[in-house]
XYZ file of C-alpha atoms in Angstrom:
132
model
C -11.345 0.791 -20.418
C -13.984 3.335 -19.437
C -12.722 4.939 -16.228
C -15.420 5.134 -13.532
C -13.250 6.592 -10.784
C -9.839 8.172 -10.799
C -7.644 9.523 -8.036
C -4.235 11.126 -8.009
C -1.623 10.743 -5.329
C 1.625 12.645 -5.080
C 4.721 11.512 -3.224
C 7.510 13.840 -2.154
C 10.802 12.437 -0.898
C 10.154 8.898 -2.152
C 10.145 6.157 0.459
C 11.416 8.606 3.074
C 8.967 11.459 2.606
C 5.229 11.877 2.452
C 2.367 11.114 0.097
C -1.155 12.458 -0.234
C -4.190 12.062 -2.435
C -5.414 15.025 -4.444
C -8.817 14.966 -2.739
C -7.214 15.322 0.715
C -8.761 12.079 2.013
C -5.414 10.416 2.711
C -2.024 11.746 3.740
C 0.758 9.574 5.067
C 4.297 10.111 6.236
C 6.615 7.546 4.704
C 9.618 5.799 6.218
C 12.013 3.230 4.831
C 11.832 -0.013 6.848
C 14.985 -1.090 8.679
C 14.970 -4.273 6.578
C 15.529 -2.117 3.495
C 18.305 -0.077 5.088
C 16.174 2.739 6.446
C 15.570 4.043 9.939
C 12.109 2.474 10.294
C 9.950 4.548 12.557
C 6.447 5.933 12.507
C 5.957 6.341 8.758
C 4.156 3.907 6.480
C 5.710 2.328 3.409
C 4.382 1.488 -0.060
C 4.177 -2.231 0.720
C 1.884 -1.561 3.689
C -0.352 0.617 1.555
C -0.453 -1.992 -1.219
C -1.343 -4.739 1.285
C -4.195 -2.631 2.702
C -5.575 -1.886 -0.746
C -5.315 -5.440 -2.037
C -6.951 -6.937 1.066
C -9.875 -4.501 0.922
C -10.352 -4.851 -2.816
C -10.154 -8.651 -2.751
C -12.709 -8.869 0.056
C -15.059 -6.734 -2.026
C -14.514 -9.135 -4.944
C -15.322 -12.119 -2.688
C -18.528 -10.385 -1.605
C -19.434 -9.827 -5.278
C -18.694 -13.470 -6.116
C -20.841 -14.575 -3.167
C -23.673 -12.362 -4.359
C -23.425 -13.765 -7.904
C -23.663 -17.331 -6.607
C -26.234 -16.463 -3.926
C -23.858 -17.703 -1.239
C -24.295 -16.200 2.200
C -21.026 -15.186 3.855
C -20.478 -14.059 7.419
C -19.995 -10.373 8.269
C -16.592 -11.230 9.785
C -15.276 -12.739 6.546
C -11.812 -11.270 6.057
C -8.776 -11.152 3.812
C -5.192 -10.710 4.995
C -2.679 -9.651 2.353
C 1.012 -10.305 3.014
C 3.272 -8.248 0.770
C 7.002 -8.865 0.609
C 9.785 -7.040 -1.189
C 13.220 -8.328 -2.111
C 15.775 -8.702 -4.894
C 14.472 -10.045 -8.196
C 15.580 -13.570 -8.987
C 18.240 -13.268 -11.690
C 17.634 -9.593 -12.336
C 18.267 -6.070 -11.218
C 16.050 -4.232 -8.798
C 13.386 -5.401 -6.418
C 10.225 -7.451 -6.805
C 7.061 -7.863 -4.774
C 5.475 -11.047 -3.502
C 1.850 -11.227 -2.458
C 0.019 -13.916 -0.515
C -3.660 -13.708 0.386
C -5.140 -15.522 3.364
C -8.911 -15.809 3.142
C -11.130 -16.480 6.171
C -14.668 -17.491 5.166
C -16.208 -18.756 8.410
C -19.020 -21.248 7.957
C -18.454 -21.706 4.205
C -17.673 -25.194 2.915
C -14.134 -25.546 1.523
C -15.249 -26.295 -2.054
C -17.587 -23.286 -2.059
C -14.872 -21.075 -0.551
C -12.400 -22.161 -3.235
C -14.954 -21.340 -5.925
C -15.568 -17.882 -4.432
C -11.847 -17.155 -4.201
C -11.278 -18.303 -7.802
C -14.083 -16.033 -9.013
C -12.775 -13.152 -6.878
C -9.382 -13.461 -8.586
C -11.149 -13.106 -11.929
C -12.951 -9.890 -10.967
C -10.572 -8.147 -8.524
C -8.730 -5.221 -10.174
C -5.657 -5.813 -7.993
C -5.513 -9.421 -9.188
C -5.770 -8.193 -12.785
C -2.975 -5.698 -12.211
C -0.611 -8.287 -10.716
C -1.470 -11.281 -12.900
C 1.485 -12.648 -14.814
C 4.106 -10.641 -12.981
């Protein structure tokens, strides 16, 4: 792979600390959710950040797929990513689950399904999570 963009992020304190990107564009306080035994609170958590990234990236992939097929999509087209975390089935540690809800207003169902299929082929997040 020829890297076109690269960013570093550093976390201190794990899920109950802080994280920041090396370019200073993003800094977040982190907090463990109550559901995972933490105090909850104002901080973000890795699952929230992953959901934000996947939703944004997948919407960009849908827009690319629409452009390839010369399909017009509405400006309010959106993607909602739901990320869950829980014990692995039959194994140690935790696993993630991801569900994407796609809203393509005004696009016929068959066309929407084709766009979503193509988006899964070109989205880097989909590549990274495929087969896991």
